[in-house]
């Protein structure tokens, strides 16, 4: 058996061999063919399957409850092909729960709901047996994705369920729940729209929800204790998180409510992005992966300890065929069962390039407009060949996959590891070239001198839509806190001016703009850098700010509309950007200016000039003779015009953006 494992496998002879098949190590394990489903229910019987190639014995235990109590039945599974074990249990098991237990090297590894549970009991320790079709909300079969022309049309809004709705001022009933995003007509105390109406009014195209699969940090049995967590601690990858449902003890509820949320967002014209965290699990030794195939799903050091590219104690091994297949199947499952439209890969740089490309290729078969982006870096150096990792520097090998630009982000606000250090916004010179790099969408552009760009020594995007353009996200300080921490001697009104200047760079970049929820009403996080488990008092968005900062909100909304109405700002093609986007020669430091010319991208406006001035004084910028119509000036956006200006020089106010056009 030792010598002929692969031959036996291909001949299917292992089905006849009970007991352990000897493999030299996890790298030899066969891949399970077909679906990775572990529980298939019908009213007459339920079939269980578990991939566990090195197991000596595998059992399924059945329970009446999702947690607590003893098993009422235990079934021994039979070994089958591809290292997968099976058992069929007769009778209608709807409403019951199950766990698997694997015996390897003479020891039982402990109960687990398996790696692909689709429904779980409270706390996520047992799988739940239910008919998923019974979880569909009314009209689910008619749910349709909002129209989308191409990735250049995308504007992403990143939000956390609890931040978004938990504050009393949200006017939302289902606070901190999936259902919060289904409530129409909610208002702040000042009568301004909140919730889904707010998102619709703002004009973003994609809502990116922070981890919403089942994670482990929140005790689902004690939700009244006001706990908060971002959720980057995966437990069950293919089940919605229980604490965001109205009743985590009833397995079908979270599934139905998640679908209701997607349905409501789709109706509102918004696509939905799931934040996925396949790069690590919350617990390594006790994870479902380790309880089914120890040592297989993770990168292990020679001494048998877990490699830690995630910085969270372990890193998964996407290059292993079953882990790769697992990630592909999981993404497809969220698309098919929950109608998810995009995925944000946490620490994408931990994964290998081939896996990311396969995920994109397979996901596009389900939805050609699926949007996949990620962090093109890792927390620590992964235990894998760097040339093979889905890092930002390797994006050329992943066309169609998108990475965040830390070049633009940090050129605007300052480095991630020092909140007190400012950059362009703080009036620090030398960041101008990195901002140009971000404006062009991280593509090679003849006027961007890579020698003077931070972090990257070469352009890494083949197309501008391969770059996410942003200045803040859930990580680190939000923008208002960062400006407060890094700008010396902040004067009244200055924070607002710099905030709007920053987002003008983001929203006029040829990359794909990304906004952190609440920035549009100047949210703060009380100066907390890493708020992953800070209380609501830090993380909640106070919706009364919408009235207090009405001009800020109007500016964000106006810029979003400007981008949508003017294809020049989202050319979507590297050659078009090189042809139509010209940076203007500027002598002054802290000024970046560029022209979009020749009805770029079919724009109604013939010439558009954008000037970003982070200096503390008004600056004349040479733009050429002629009359120009201002559409963004002194913190106001109006596409119908804010008056005319005459060249050859235009003066832009301190700490502000000026956008003008000619010819329509
Ligand atoms: Ca959970």
XYZ file of C-alpha atoms in Angstrom, residues 232-639:
408
model
C -10.738 38.728 11.696
C -10.762 35.465 13.632
C -12.399 32.891 11.371
C -14.234 29.911 12.810
C -16.637 28.636 10.112
C -15.855 30.148 6.720
C -19.140 29.231 5.071
C -21.695 30.331 7.653
C -22.803 33.884 8.491
C -21.750 35.230 11.892
C -24.317 34.533 14.602
C -23.993 37.758 16.586
C -25.185 39.771 13.581
C -28.422 37.788 13.489
C -31.445 38.339 15.665
C -31.196 34.784 17.046
C -27.892 32.873 16.795
C -29.453 29.837 18.468
C -31.652 29.115 15.437
C -29.321 28.125 12.589
C -31.609 29.171 9.749
C -32.141 32.706 11.048
C -28.671 34.118 10.387
C -28.738 32.602 6.911
C -32.110 34.105 6.058
C -31.238 37.502 7.512
C -27.939 37.630 5.625
C -29.844 36.956 2.416
C -32.399 39.624 3.300
C -29.524 42.072 3.676
C -28.075 41.218 0.270
C -31.519 41.401 -1.287
C -32.177 44.852 0.185
C -28.789 46.184 -0.929
C -29.310 44.829 -4.434
C -32.727 46.478 -4.587
C -31.066 49.723 -3.568
C -28.652 49.375 -6.490
C -25.684 48.360 -4.340
C -23.431 45.374 -4.866
C -22.098 43.516 -1.832
C -18.484 42.629 -1.066
C -17.552 40.088 1.601
C -14.289 40.522 3.505
C -12.700 37.053 3.468
C -9.909 35.910 5.755
C -8.657 32.586 4.415
C -5.068 33.437 5.374
C -5.405 32.257 8.981
C -7.833 30.768 11.498
C -8.547 32.082 14.958
C -7.201 28.975 16.607
C -4.676 26.709 14.907
C -4.433 23.492 16.928
C -8.146 23.496 17.702
C -9.343 24.496 14.230
C -11.568 22.411 11.984
C -8.610 22.160 9.586
C -6.361 20.592 12.211
C -9.108 18.312 13.466
C -9.635 16.792 10.013
C -6.186 16.764 8.409
C -3.483 17.845 10.861
C -0.533 19.582 9.242
C -2.180 19.835 5.841
C -3.940 23.201 5.624
C -1.198 25.296 7.227
C 2.381 26.095 6.402
C 4.441 24.397 9.086
C 8.004 25.080 10.124
C 10.446 22.141 10.183
C 10.105 21.991 13.962
C 6.369 21.323 13.642
C 5.212 24.781 14.746
C 2.958 27.002 12.685
C 4.419 29.586 10.331
C 2.950 33.021 11.014
C 2.735 35.217 7.930
C -0.640 36.463 9.185
C 0.776 37.725 12.470
C -2.132 35.881 14.090
C -0.341 32.656 15.001
C -0.681 30.648 11.793
C -0.860 30.930 8.014
C -2.776 28.696 5.661
C -1.162 26.886 2.721
C -3.141 27.923 -0.360
C -0.625 26.143 -2.589
C -1.783 22.795 -1.186
C -4.371 21.471 -3.659
C -7.143 20.913 -1.137
C -6.669 24.336 0.485
C -6.762 25.915 -2.970
C -9.877 23.984 -3.858
C -11.377 24.914 -0.505
C -10.896 28.636 -1.131
C -12.329 28.398 -4.645
C -15.363 26.416 -3.474
C -15.958 28.740 -0.540
C -15.976 31.838 -2.760
C -18.301 30.153 -5.263
C -20.574 29.076 -2.443
C -20.966 32.652 -1.186
C -21.712 33.786 -4.721
C -24.300 31.118 -5.451
C -26.009 30.732 -2.091
C -25.788 34.354 -0.882
C -25.430 36.255 -4.192
C -22.229 37.972 -3.059
C -20.714 40.231 -5.744
C -17.130 40.699 -4.655
C -14.442 39.668 -2.206
C -11.808 41.567 -0.302
C -8.932 39.249 0.585
C -7.368 39.957 3.928
C -3.546 39.664 3.735
C -3.786 38.430 0.160
C 0.018 38.318 0.096
C -0.120 35.175 2.257
C -1.828 33.329 -0.610
C -0.128 32.114 -3.749
C -0.655 33.635 -7.194
C -2.107 30.530 -8.855
C -4.817 30.252 -6.206
C -5.869 33.879 -6.604
C -5.985 33.495 -10.392
C -8.036 30.331 -10.128
C -10.484 32.013 -7.756
C -10.948 34.906 -10.189
C -11.358 32.605 -13.190
C -13.932 30.410 -11.466
C -15.801 33.336 -9.908
C -16.067 35.065 -13.304
C -17.893 32.029 -14.645
C -20.621 32.794 -12.112
C -20.499 36.590 -12.493
C -18.230 38.199 -15.128
C -18.313 41.442 -13.103
C -17.210 39.904 -9.817
C -14.763 42.237 -8.102
C -11.783 40.741 -6.286
C -9.260 42.823 -4.408
C -6.976 42.438 -1.482
C -4.120 43.532 0.640
C -1.030 42.820 -1.443
C 1.085 42.213 1.605
C 1.405 39.960 4.668
C 1.836 40.800 8.349
C 5.086 38.857 8.624
C 7.136 37.039 5.986
C 5.174 33.962 4.882
C 6.850 30.563 4.762
C 6.637 30.331 0.993
C 8.604 31.516 -2.028
C 7.993 35.270 -2.228
C 8.000 35.187 -6.033
C 4.947 32.926 -5.875
C 2.899 35.038 -3.445
C -0.019 37.363 -4.295
C 1.972 40.406 -3.224
C 1.524 43.875 -4.677
C 4.850 43.628 -6.523
C 3.549 40.535 -8.338
C 0.247 42.035 -9.515
C 1.366 41.808 -13.153
C 0.856 38.066 -12.840
C -2.707 38.542 -11.591
C -4.531 40.611 -14.190
C -8.057 41.404 -13.038
C -7.182 41.205 -9.344
C -6.887 44.493 -7.504
C -4.576 45.632 -4.696
C -4.655 48.527 -2.259
C -2.149 51.317 -2.842
C -0.317 52.088 0.369
C 1.792 54.463 -1.746
C -1.109 56.877 -2.195
C -2.529 56.298 1.277
C 0.681 57.014 3.125
C 1.784 59.821 0.790
C -1.417 61.581 1.830
C -1.733 60.802 5.543
C 1.712 59.486 6.631
C 3.185 56.078 7.471
C 1.074 53.317 9.004
C 3.470 52.736 11.877
C 3.578 56.267 13.251
C 0.298 58.110 13.744
C 2.046 61.324 14.700
C 3.912 61.519 11.411
C 2.104 63.373 8.670
C 2.768 63.591 4.944
C 1.267 65.656 2.082
C -1.804 66.661 4.106
C 0.393 67.743 7.001
C 2.356 69.998 4.689
C 5.370 67.697 4.357
C 7.079 68.020 0.986
C 8.505 65.153 -1.043
C 5.305 63.092 -1.339
C 4.148 64.672 -4.601
C 5.470 61.911 -6.878
C 3.753 59.182 -4.836
C 0.489 61.083 -5.170
C 0.966 61.291 -8.932
C 1.572 57.528 -8.915
C -1.751 57.040 -7.124
C -3.596 59.456 -9.400
C -2.419 57.495 -12.449
C -3.607 54.223 -10.907
C -0.206 52.619 -10.172
C 0.485 52.086 -13.876
C 3.700 52.980 -15.660
C 3.301 56.629 -16.678
C 6.058 58.578 -18.430
C 5.663 61.523 -16.052
C 5.832 59.519 -12.834
C 9.413 59.166 -11.641
C 9.484 55.846 -9.770
C 12.743 56.828 -8.070
C 10.754 59.335 -6.046
C 7.736 57.130 -5.258
C 7.514 55.632 -1.761
C 7.514 51.849 -1.183
C 7.498 50.687 -4.821
C 10.348 51.026 -7.287
C 8.237 50.065 -10.235
C 4.670 50.479 -11.384
C 2.779 47.362 -10.361
C -0.629 47.752 -12.032
C -1.153 46.669 -15.628
C -4.415 48.590 -15.693
C -5.438 51.502 -13.467
C -8.410 49.496 -12.197
C -5.935 47.110 -10.604
C -5.307 49.707 -7.897
C -7.533 50.556 -4.933
C -7.299 54.262 -4.205
C -7.812 55.195 -0.556
C -6.621 57.266 2.358
C -8.226 55.339 5.232
C -9.930 52.058 6.082
C -10.935 50.192 9.260
C -7.231 49.649 10.041
C -5.261 52.382 11.765
C -6.698 55.778 12.652
C -9.611 57.080 10.649
C -8.871 60.223 8.667
C -10.070 62.828 11.152
C -8.104 61.206 13.985
C -5.030 60.946 11.808
C -5.222 64.595 10.802
C -5.653 65.581 14.438
C -2.648 63.460 15.440
C -0.313 64.428 12.619
C -0.995 68.032 11.622
C 0.798 70.543 13.807
C -1.201 73.430 15.203
C -4.481 72.438 13.557
C -6.633 75.541 13.038
C -10.450 75.734 12.963
C -11.686 74.568 9.582
C -8.336 73.106 8.636
C -9.292 69.523 9.397
C -12.297 69.756 7.078
C -10.241 71.348 4.297
C -7.541 68.670 4.461
C -10.113 65.881 4.662
C -11.786 67.078 1.472
C -8.434 67.546 -0.250
C -7.479 63.944 0.603
C -10.687 62.472 -0.766
C -10.417 64.579 -3.910
C -7.166 62.742 -4.655
C -8.912 59.426 -3.938
C -12.058 60.113 -5.943
C -10.303 61.599 -8.988
C -7.687 58.833 -9.108
C -7.765 56.461 -12.075
C -7.684 53.627 -9.519
C -10.843 52.255 -7.891
C -11.870 54.558 -5.024
C -12.485 53.113 -1.592
C -14.061 55.023 1.301
C -14.148 54.053 4.957
C -17.652 54.282 6.369
C -18.398 57.482 8.232
C -15.565 59.551 6.775
C -18.227 61.347 4.743
C -19.613 62.813 7.968
C -16.217 63.238 9.666
C -16.512 60.276 12.023
C -13.827 59.810 14.616
C -12.590 56.838 16.643
C -11.473 58.843 19.686
C -7.899 58.650 18.446
C -7.693 54.851 18.759
C -5.223 53.332 16.263
C -6.305 49.699 16.429
C -9.979 49.601 17.378
C -10.549 45.920 16.524
C -12.119 45.218 19.886
C -12.720 48.706 21.230
C -16.169 49.369 22.651
C -19.020 50.923 20.712
C -18.181 54.237 22.325
C -15.059 54.284 20.118
C -16.326 52.589 16.970
C -19.925 53.703 16.616
C -20.736 56.319 14.001
C -22.613 59.246 15.500
C -25.136 60.127 12.816
C -25.745 63.578 14.274
C -22.488 64.478 12.571
C -24.321 64.352 9.266
C -26.168 67.546 10.073
C -23.159 69.137 11.756
C -20.959 68.430 8.733
C -23.501 68.855 5.980
C -21.013 70.630 3.706
C -18.518 67.772 4.066
C -21.198 65.243 3.165
C -22.282 67.352 0.208
C -18.687 67.466 -1.031
C -18.207 63.667 -0.852
C -21.542 63.112 -2.544
C -20.753 65.733 -5.161
C -17.362 64.226 -5.972
C -18.887 60.757 -6.309
C -21.475 62.130 -8.721
C -18.787 64.028 -10.635
C -16.806 60.814 -11.064
C -19.880 58.913 -12.191
C -20.864 61.577 -14.701
C -17.371 62.044 -16.123
C -15.567 59.073 -17.646
C -12.343 61.105 -17.822
C -11.804 60.331 -14.131
C -12.138 56.573 -14.674
C -10.591 55.741 -18.025
C -10.125 52.093 -17.032
C -7.296 51.524 -19.477
C -3.582 52.166 -19.014
C -2.993 53.367 -22.577
C -5.892 55.807 -22.341
C -4.474 57.172 -19.093
C -1.040 57.619 -20.641
C -2.606 59.322 -23.650
C -5.053 61.632 -21.881
C -3.648 62.284 -18.400
C -0.832 64.810 -18.361
C 0.735 66.119 -15.181
C 1.351 69.860 -15.315
C 4.744 71.320 -14.521
C 4.527 72.918 -11.091
C 7.360 74.737 -9.362
C 5.682 74.945 -5.982
C 6.086 72.064 -3.528
C 2.906 70.506 -2.057
C 1.036 70.969 -5.320
C 0.027 68.232 -7.765
C -1.772 69.300 -10.939
C -2.903 67.376 -13.977
C -4.945 67.740 -17.112
C -7.355 65.243 -18.664
C -7.536 66.302 -22.284
C -9.263 65.585 -25.550
C -12.677 64.529 -24.239
C -10.890 61.750 -22.354
C -12.881 58.529 -22.310
C -15.623 60.264 -24.323
C -16.136 62.869 -21.627
C -18.469 65.777 -22.439
C -15.790 68.155 -21.183
C -12.889 68.711 -23.580
C -10.268 69.651 -21.024
C -10.325 69.080 -17.268
C -7.688 70.411 -14.896
C -7.331 69.119 -11.342
C -5.076 70.891 -8.863
C -4.366 69.594 -5.351
C -2.720 72.108 -3.064
C -1.619 70.918 0.358
C 0.367 74.096 0.928
C -0.605 76.622 3.562
C -0.802 79.437 1.015
C -2.696 80.174 -2.186
C -0.677 79.180 -5.249
C -0.902 80.276 -8.894
C -0.560 77.279 -11.195
C 0.171 77.653 -14.944
C -2.575 75.916 -16.917
C -2.555 77.771 -20.255
C -4.524 80.686 -21.576
C -8.284 80.663 -21.812
C -11.435 80.696 -19.754
C -12.203 77.850 -17.411
C -15.337 76.912 -15.502
C -14.734 75.860 -11.896
C -16.686 72.832 -10.663
C -14.752 72.113 -7.459
C -13.438 75.061 -5.494
C -12.931 75.979 -1.845
C -14.663 72.890 -0.511
C -17.708 73.057 -2.790
C -18.636 70.799 -5.719
C -21.096 71.942 -8.374
C -21.035 70.395 -11.829
